[in-house]
Coordinates of C-alpha atoms in Angstrom, one line a residue:
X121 CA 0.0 0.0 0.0
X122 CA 1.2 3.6 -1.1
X123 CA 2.1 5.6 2.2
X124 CA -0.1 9.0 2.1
X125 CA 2.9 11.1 2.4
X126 CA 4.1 9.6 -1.0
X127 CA 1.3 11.6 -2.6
X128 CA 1.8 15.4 -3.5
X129 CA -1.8 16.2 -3.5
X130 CA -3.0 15.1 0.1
X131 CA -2.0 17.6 1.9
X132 CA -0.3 16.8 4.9
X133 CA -1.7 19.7 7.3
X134 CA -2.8 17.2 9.7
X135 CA -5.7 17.9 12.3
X136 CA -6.5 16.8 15.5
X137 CA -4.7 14.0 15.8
X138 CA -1.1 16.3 15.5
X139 CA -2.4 19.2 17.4
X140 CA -2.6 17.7 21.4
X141 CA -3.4 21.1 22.7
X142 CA -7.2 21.6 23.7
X143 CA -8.8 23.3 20.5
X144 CA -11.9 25.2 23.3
X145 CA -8.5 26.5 25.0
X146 CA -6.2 27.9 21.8
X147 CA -9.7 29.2 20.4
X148 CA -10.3 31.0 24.1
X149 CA -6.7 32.7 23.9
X150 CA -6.6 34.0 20.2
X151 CA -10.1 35.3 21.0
X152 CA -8.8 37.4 24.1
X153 CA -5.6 38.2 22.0
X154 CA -7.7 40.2 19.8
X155 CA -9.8 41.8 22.5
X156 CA -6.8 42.8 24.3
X157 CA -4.6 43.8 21.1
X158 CA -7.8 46.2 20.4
X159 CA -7.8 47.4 23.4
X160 CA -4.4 48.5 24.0
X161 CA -4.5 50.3 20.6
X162 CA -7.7 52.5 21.7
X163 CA -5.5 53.4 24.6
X164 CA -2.0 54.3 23.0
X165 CA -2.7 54.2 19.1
X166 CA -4.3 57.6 18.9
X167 CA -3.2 59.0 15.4
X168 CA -1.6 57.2 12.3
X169 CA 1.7 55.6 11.9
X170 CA 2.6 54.8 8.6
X171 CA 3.3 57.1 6.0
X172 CA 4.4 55.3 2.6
X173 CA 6.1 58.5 1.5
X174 CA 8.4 59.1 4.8
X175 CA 8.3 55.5 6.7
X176 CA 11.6 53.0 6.2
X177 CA 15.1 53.6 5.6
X178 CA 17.6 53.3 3.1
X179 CA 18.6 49.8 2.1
X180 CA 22.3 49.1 2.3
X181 CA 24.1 50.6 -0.7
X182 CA 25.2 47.8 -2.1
X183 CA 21.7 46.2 -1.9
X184 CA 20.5 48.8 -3.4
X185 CA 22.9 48.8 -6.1
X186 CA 22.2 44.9 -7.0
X187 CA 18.8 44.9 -7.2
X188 CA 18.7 47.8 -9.7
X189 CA 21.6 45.9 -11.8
X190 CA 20.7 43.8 -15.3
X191 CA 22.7 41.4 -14.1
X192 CA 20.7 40.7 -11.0
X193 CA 17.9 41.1 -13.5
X194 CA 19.1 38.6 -16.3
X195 CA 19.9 36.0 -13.3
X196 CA 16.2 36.3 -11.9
X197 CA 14.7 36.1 -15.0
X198 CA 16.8 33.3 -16.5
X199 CA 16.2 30.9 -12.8
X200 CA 12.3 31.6 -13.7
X201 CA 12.4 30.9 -17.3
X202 CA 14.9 27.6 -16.4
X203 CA 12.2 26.2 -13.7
X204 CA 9.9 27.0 -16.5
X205 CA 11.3 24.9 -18.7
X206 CA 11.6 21.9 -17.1
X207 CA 8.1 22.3 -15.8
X208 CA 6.9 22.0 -19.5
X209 CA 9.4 19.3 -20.1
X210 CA 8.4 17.3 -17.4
X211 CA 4.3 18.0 -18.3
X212 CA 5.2 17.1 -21.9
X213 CA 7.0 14.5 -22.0
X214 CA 7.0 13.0 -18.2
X215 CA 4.9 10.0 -17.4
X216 CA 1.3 10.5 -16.0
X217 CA 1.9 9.0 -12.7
X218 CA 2.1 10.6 -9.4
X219 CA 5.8 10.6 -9.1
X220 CA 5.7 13.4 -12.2
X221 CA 7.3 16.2 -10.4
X222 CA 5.2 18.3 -12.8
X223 CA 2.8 17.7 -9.7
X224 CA 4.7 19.2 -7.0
X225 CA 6.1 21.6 -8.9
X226 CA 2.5 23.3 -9.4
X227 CA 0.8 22.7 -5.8
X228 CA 3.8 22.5 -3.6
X229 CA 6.4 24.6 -5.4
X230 CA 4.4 27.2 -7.2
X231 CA 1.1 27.4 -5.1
X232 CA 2.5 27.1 -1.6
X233 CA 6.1 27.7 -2.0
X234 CA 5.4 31.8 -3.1
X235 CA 4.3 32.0 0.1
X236 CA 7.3 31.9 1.7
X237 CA 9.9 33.3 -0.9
X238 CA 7.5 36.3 -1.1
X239 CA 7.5 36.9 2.4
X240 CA 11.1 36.6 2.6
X241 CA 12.4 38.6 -0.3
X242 CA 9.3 40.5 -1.7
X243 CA 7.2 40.8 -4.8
X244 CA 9.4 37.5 -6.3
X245 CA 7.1 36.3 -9.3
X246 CA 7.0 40.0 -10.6
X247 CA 10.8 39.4 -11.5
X248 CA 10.8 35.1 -12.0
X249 CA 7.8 35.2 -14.0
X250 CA 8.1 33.4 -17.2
X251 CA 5.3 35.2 -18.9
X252 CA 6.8 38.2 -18.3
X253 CA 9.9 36.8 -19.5
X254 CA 8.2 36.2 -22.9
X255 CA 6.6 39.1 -23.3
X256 CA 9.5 40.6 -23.0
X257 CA 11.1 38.5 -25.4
X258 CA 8.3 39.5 -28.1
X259 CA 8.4 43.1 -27.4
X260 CA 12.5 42.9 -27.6
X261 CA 11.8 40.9 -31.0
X262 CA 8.9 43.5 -32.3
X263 CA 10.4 46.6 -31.5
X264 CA 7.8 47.3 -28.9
X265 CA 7.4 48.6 -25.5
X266 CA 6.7 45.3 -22.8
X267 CA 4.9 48.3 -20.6
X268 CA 3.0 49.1 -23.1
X269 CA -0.3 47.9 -24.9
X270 CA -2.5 47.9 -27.6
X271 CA -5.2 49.2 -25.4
X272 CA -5.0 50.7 -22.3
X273 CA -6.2 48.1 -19.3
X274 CA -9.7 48.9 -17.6
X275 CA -9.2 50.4 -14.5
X276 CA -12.8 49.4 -13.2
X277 CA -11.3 45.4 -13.8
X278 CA -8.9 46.0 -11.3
X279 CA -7.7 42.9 -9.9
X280 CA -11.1 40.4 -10.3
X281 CA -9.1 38.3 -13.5
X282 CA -6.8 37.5 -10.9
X283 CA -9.1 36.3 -8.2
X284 CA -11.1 34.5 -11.1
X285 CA -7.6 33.3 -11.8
X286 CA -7.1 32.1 -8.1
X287 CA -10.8 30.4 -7.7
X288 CA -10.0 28.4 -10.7
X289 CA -6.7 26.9 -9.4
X290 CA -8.0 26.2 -5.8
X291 CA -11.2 24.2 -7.7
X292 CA -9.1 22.6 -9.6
X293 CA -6.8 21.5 -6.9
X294 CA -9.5 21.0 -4.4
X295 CA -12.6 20.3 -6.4
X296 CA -12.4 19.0 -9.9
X297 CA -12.5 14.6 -9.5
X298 CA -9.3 14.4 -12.3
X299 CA -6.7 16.9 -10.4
X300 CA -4.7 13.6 -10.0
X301 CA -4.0 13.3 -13.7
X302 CA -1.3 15.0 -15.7
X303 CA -3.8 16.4 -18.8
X304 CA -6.1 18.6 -16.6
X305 CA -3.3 19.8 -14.7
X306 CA -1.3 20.2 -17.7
X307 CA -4.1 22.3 -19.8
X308 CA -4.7 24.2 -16.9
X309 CA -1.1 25.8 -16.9
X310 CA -1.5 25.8 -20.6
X311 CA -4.7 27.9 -20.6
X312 CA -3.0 30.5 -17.3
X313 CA 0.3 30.8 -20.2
X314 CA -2.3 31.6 -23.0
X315 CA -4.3 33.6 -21.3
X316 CA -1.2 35.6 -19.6
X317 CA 0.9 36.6 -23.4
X318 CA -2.6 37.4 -24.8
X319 CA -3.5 40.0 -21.7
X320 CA 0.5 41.0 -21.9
X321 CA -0.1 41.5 -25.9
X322 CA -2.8 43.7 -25.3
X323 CA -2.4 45.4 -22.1
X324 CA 0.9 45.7 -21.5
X325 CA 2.7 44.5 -18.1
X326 CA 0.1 46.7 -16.4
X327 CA -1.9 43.5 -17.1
X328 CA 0.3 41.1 -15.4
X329 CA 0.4 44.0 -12.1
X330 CA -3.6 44.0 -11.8
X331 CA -4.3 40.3 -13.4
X332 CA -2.0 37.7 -13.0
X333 CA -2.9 35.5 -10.1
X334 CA 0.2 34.5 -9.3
X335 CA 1.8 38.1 -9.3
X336 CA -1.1 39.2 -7.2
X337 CA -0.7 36.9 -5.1
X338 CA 3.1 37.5 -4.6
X339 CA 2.9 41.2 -4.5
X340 CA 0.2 40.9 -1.8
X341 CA 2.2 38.8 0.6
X342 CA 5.2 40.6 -0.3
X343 CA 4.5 43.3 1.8
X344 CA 4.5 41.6 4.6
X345 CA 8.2 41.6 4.0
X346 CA 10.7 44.1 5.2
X347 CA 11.7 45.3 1.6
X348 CA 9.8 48.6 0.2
X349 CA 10.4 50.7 -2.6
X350 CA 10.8 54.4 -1.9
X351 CA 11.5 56.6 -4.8
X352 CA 12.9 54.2 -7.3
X353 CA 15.6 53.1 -4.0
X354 CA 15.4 50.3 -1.8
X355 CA 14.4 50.8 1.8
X356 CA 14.0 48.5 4.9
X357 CA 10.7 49.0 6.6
X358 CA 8.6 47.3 9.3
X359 CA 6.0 44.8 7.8
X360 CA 3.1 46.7 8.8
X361 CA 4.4 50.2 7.3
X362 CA 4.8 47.8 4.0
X363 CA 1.6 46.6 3.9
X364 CA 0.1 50.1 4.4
X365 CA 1.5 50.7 0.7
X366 CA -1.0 48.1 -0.5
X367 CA -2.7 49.5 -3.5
X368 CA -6.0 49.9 -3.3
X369 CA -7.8 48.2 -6.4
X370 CA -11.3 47.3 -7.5
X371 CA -11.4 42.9 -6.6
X372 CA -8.6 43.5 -3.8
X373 CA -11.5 41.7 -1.3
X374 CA -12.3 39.3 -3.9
X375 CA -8.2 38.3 -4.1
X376 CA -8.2 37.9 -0.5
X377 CA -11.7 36.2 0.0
X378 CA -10.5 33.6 -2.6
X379 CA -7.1 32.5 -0.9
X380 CA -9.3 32.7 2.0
X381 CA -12.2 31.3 1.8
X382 CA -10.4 28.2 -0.3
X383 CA -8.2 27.4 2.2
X384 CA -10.5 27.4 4.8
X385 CA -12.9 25.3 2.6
X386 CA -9.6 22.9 2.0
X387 CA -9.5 22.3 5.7
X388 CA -13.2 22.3 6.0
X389 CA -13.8 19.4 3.4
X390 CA -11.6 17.1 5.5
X391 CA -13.3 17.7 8.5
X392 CA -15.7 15.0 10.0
X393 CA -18.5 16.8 9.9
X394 CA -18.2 17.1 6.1
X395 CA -17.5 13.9 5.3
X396 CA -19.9 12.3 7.5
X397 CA -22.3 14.1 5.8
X398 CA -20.8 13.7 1.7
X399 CA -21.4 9.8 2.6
X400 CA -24.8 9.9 4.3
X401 CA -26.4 11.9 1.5
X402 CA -27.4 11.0 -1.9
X403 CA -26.8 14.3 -3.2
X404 CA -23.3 14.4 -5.8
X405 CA -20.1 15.0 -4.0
X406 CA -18.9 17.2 -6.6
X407 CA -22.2 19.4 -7.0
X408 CA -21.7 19.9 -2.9
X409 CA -18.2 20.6 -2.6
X410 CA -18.7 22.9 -5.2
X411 CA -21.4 24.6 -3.9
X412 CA -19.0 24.6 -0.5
X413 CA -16.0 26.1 -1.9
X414 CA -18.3 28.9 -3.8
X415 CA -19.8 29.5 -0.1
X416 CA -16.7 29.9 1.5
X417 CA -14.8 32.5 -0.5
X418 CA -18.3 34.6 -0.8
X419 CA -18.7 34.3 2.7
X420 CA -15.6 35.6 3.6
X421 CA -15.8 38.6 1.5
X422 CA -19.5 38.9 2.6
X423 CA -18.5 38.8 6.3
X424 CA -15.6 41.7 5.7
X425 CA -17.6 43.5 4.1
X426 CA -20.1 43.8 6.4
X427 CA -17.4 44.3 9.0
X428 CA -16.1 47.5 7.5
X429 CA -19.3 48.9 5.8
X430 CA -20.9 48.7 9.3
X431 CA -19.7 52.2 10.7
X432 CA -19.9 55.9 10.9
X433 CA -18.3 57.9 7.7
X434 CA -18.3 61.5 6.5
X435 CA -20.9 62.3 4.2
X436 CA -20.0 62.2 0.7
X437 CA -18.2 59.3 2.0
X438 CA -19.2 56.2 -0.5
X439 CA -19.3 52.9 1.9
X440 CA -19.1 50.5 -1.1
X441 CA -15.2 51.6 -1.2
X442 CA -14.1 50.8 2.5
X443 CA -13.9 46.8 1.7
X444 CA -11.1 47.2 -0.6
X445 CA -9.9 50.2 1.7
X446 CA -9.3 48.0 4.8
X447 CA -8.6 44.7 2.6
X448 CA -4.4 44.9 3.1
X449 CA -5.3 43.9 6.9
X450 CA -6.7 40.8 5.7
X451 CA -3.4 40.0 3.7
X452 CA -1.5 38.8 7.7
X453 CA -4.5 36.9 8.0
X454 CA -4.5 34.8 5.0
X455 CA -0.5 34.0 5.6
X456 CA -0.9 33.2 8.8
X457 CA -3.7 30.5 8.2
X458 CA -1.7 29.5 4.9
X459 CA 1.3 28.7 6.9
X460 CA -0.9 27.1 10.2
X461 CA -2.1 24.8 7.0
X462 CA 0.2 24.2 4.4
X463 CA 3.6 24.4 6.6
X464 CA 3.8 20.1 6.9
X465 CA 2.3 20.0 3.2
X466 CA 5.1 22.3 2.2
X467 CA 8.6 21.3 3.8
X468 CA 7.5 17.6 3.6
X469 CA 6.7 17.6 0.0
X470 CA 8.3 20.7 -1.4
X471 CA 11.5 18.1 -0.4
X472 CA 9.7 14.8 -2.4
X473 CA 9.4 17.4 -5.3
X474 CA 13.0 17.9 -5.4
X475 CA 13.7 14.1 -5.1
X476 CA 11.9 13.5 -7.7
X477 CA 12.4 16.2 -10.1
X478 CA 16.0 14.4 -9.9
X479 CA 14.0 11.4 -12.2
X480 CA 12.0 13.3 -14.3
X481 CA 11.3 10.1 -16.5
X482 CA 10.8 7.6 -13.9
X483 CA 13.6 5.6 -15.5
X484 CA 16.2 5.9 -12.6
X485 CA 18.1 8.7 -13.6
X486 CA 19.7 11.5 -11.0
X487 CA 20.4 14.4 -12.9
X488 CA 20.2 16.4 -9.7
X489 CA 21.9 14.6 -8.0
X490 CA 19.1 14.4 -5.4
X491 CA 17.5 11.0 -6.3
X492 CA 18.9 8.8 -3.3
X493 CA 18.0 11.9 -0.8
X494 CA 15.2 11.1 1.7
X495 CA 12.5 13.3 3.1
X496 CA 13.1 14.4 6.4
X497 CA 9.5 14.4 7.9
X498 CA 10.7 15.8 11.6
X499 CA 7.9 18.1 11.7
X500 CA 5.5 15.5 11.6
X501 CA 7.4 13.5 14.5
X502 CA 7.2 16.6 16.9
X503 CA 3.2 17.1 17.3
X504 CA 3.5 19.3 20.2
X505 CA 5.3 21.3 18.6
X506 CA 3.9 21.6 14.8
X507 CA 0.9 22.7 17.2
X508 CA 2.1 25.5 18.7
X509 CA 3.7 26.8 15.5
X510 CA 0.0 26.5 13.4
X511 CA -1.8 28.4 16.6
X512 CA 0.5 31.1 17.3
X513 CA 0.4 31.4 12.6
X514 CA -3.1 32.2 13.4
X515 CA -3.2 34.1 16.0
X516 CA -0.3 36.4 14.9
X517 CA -2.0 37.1 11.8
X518 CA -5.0 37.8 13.1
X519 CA -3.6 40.2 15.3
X520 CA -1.2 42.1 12.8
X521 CA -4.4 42.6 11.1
X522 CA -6.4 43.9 14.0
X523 CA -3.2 46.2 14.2
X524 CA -3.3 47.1 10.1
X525 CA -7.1 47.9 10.4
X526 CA -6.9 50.1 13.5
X527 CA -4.1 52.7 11.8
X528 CA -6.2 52.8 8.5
X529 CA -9.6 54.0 10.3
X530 CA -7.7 56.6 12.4
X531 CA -6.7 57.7 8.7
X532 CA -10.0 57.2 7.0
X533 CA -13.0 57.8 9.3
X534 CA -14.3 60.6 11.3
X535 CA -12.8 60.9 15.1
X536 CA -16.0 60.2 16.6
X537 CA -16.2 56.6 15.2
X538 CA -12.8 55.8 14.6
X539 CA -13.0 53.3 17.8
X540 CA -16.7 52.5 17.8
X541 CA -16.5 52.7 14.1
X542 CA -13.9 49.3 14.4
X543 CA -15.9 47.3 16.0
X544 CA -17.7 45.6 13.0
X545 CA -14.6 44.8 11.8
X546 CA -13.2 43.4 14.9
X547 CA -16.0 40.9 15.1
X548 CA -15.7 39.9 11.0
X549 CA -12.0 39.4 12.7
X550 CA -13.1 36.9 15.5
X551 CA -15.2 35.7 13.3
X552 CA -12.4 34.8 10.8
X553 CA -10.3 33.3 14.3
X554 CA -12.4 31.3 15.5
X555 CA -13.7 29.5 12.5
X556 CA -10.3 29.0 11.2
X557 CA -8.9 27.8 14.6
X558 CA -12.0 25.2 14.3
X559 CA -11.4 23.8 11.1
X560 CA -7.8 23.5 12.3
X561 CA -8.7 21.4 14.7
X562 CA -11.7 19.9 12.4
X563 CA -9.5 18.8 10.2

């Protein structure tokens, strides 16, 4: 019998059984973390913080110097385009059999793994991207500008091609009954390629800033890094004073209610409750978990937007805008129950991945050299503490957001709701804690 772990697409978050810490008691805490985070910041956090134009300071010179080089440049561009490569190599011509790194590469590299390069270095797929790579390559070869379009991009579109991007990767991954063969997964990469020259063709790389799932998505949890940009110079700031330079786009919440809401629907789908009920009822499988994952990502963005439209604002003041307003303090949340879910799912088989990307064919070969290396699964044999770390990933988030929230309504609405006026939004935020503690636990 083939061991669970050997397969790339169960995703080892565990659930109850590796988190031995009372789930009434961790949901008890992160609750009164946020009560007492909001508290202290009625008391002390009286008038904004961050300023995009005056907060960080100047990166090291020559740090600034290198990522402004082409040959820094050239090297990013060229380790995206050779990843790229292989990717299509191994989707081409690999065997359609699990042990296809082709598999890992696109859920556990791709999908998870920009999670943490993004968060440690920045807006990463903006400079590894390979569709940006060959647009650029057409525009070098044409003549053209890469920035620049045949038409000028919508600005009322905003960012909902990349969230429609987003929902149809997580329903293909968590959804569609044929995720486990190569061909689906293999036109679906096909299709994001197309679909990504075409909008670079006609847009411009505006398109790939406002519509690319991928660079959305890295751009988003980029700013949760310590590396800004400050007139065209790289500068050092604190997470939160990075985030604050989130721009502000029409679909922002639908971005954010989509990485969301499917991850939450991910852990959700595993929980007993849910399959209990998938094997009582007559009802299709796939019509319900279809139905679920739909429900989840709406309900998140229904639930914070409720949460911020919910308050006092000046008149003139147009309440349909505060969602996407207030939506960068949702970005700490989503990493923080990414990494609370993906975190065995990523270091366990982001290293089975690289073993067997080694044997592309399945014939025996070690090109890498990494064939004969075994996956180290020590998370998995300390519980205990795989628990603590997914908790305190929630909790965290959750209360970097409370924090990223509170300095944008001093900014935004009048002073005599600018505490009462937070407390929608602080229960959409408890709302978002305790159900994704639960279907932690669920799980």
């Amino acid at each position: 019998m083939t061991d669970v772990r050997d397969t790339p697409l169960a995703h080892g978050i565990g659930g109850s059984a590796d988190l031995p810490i009372s789930p009434s008691l961790a949901i008890a805490g992160a609750v009164a973390a946020l009560v007492v985070s909001f508290t202290v910041l009625a008391l002390a956090w009286r008038s904004p913080r961050y300023d995009e134009a005056t907060s960080g300071r100047p990166a090291w010179r020559f740090l600034d110097a290198l990522v402004h080089s082409t040959a820094w440049y050239v090297v990013l561009r060229v380790l995206g385009f050779v990843v790229f490569a292989y990717s299509v190599m191994v989707a081409v011509l690999g065997e359609d059999q699990l042990t296809n790194p082709f598999f890992g590469i696109v859920f556990v590299w791709w999908w998870v793994g920009l999670v943490p390069l993004s968060f440690l270095l920045g807006p990463v797929w903006k400079h590894i991207s390979p569709v940006r790579t060959i647009n650029l390559a057409f525009a070098k070869l044409s003549g053209s500008d890469p920035d620049v379009g045949v038409f000028e991009y919508p600005r009322w579109l905003g960012h909902w091609p990349a969230a429609l991007g987003l929902f149809a990767f997580a329903w293909m991954e968590l959804v569609y009954p044929f995720m486990t063969e190569l061909g689906p997964v293999r036109l679906w990469c096909a299709v994001y390629v197309a679909a990504m020259l075409l909008g670079g063709a006609l847009f411009g790389n505006t398109f790939y800033e406002n519509a690319d799932p991928f660079e959305v998505y890295s751009t988003l949890v980029g700013k949760l890094s310590v590396w800004g940009m400050r007139d065209g110079h790289l500068v050092v700031r604190s997470p939160l004073a990075n985030l604050d330079t989130v721009v502000v786009r029409p679909g922002l919440v639908g971005v954010l209610a989509v990485l969301f809401g499917s991850t939450a629907f991910d852990s959700f789908r595993d929980s007993s409750v849910w399959v209990r009920y998938i094997q009582s009822t007559d009802t299709s499988s796939y019509l319900l978990n279809n139905l679920a994952i739909v429900a989840f990502c709406v309900g998140v963005g229904l639930i914070f937007a409720l949460g911020t439209m919910l308050t006092g604002v000046d008149p003139g003041t147009r309440r349909r805008a505060l969602p996407d307003l207030f939506a960068h303090s949702i970005v700490p949340i989503v990493v923080g129950y990414i990494v609370a879910h993906y975190l065995t799912y990523l270091v366990e088989f982001g290293q089975k991945t690289l073993i067997q990307a080694s044997d592309p064919f399945s014939n025996g070969s070690d090109i890498l050299g990494t064939g004969d290396w075994s996956v180290n699964y020590w998370l998995s044999y300390h519980p205990t503490l795989l628990a603590n770390v997914k908790v305190i990933a929630v909790v965290v988030g959750h209360v970097l957001g409370v924090i990223a929230a509170h300095d944008r309504a001093i900014k935004l609405l009048p002073r005599r709701h600018q505490l009462t006026g937070q407390l929608s939004l602080l229960f959409a935020m408890v709302a978002f804690t305790v159900g994704g503690l639960y279907l932690l636990f669920a799980a």
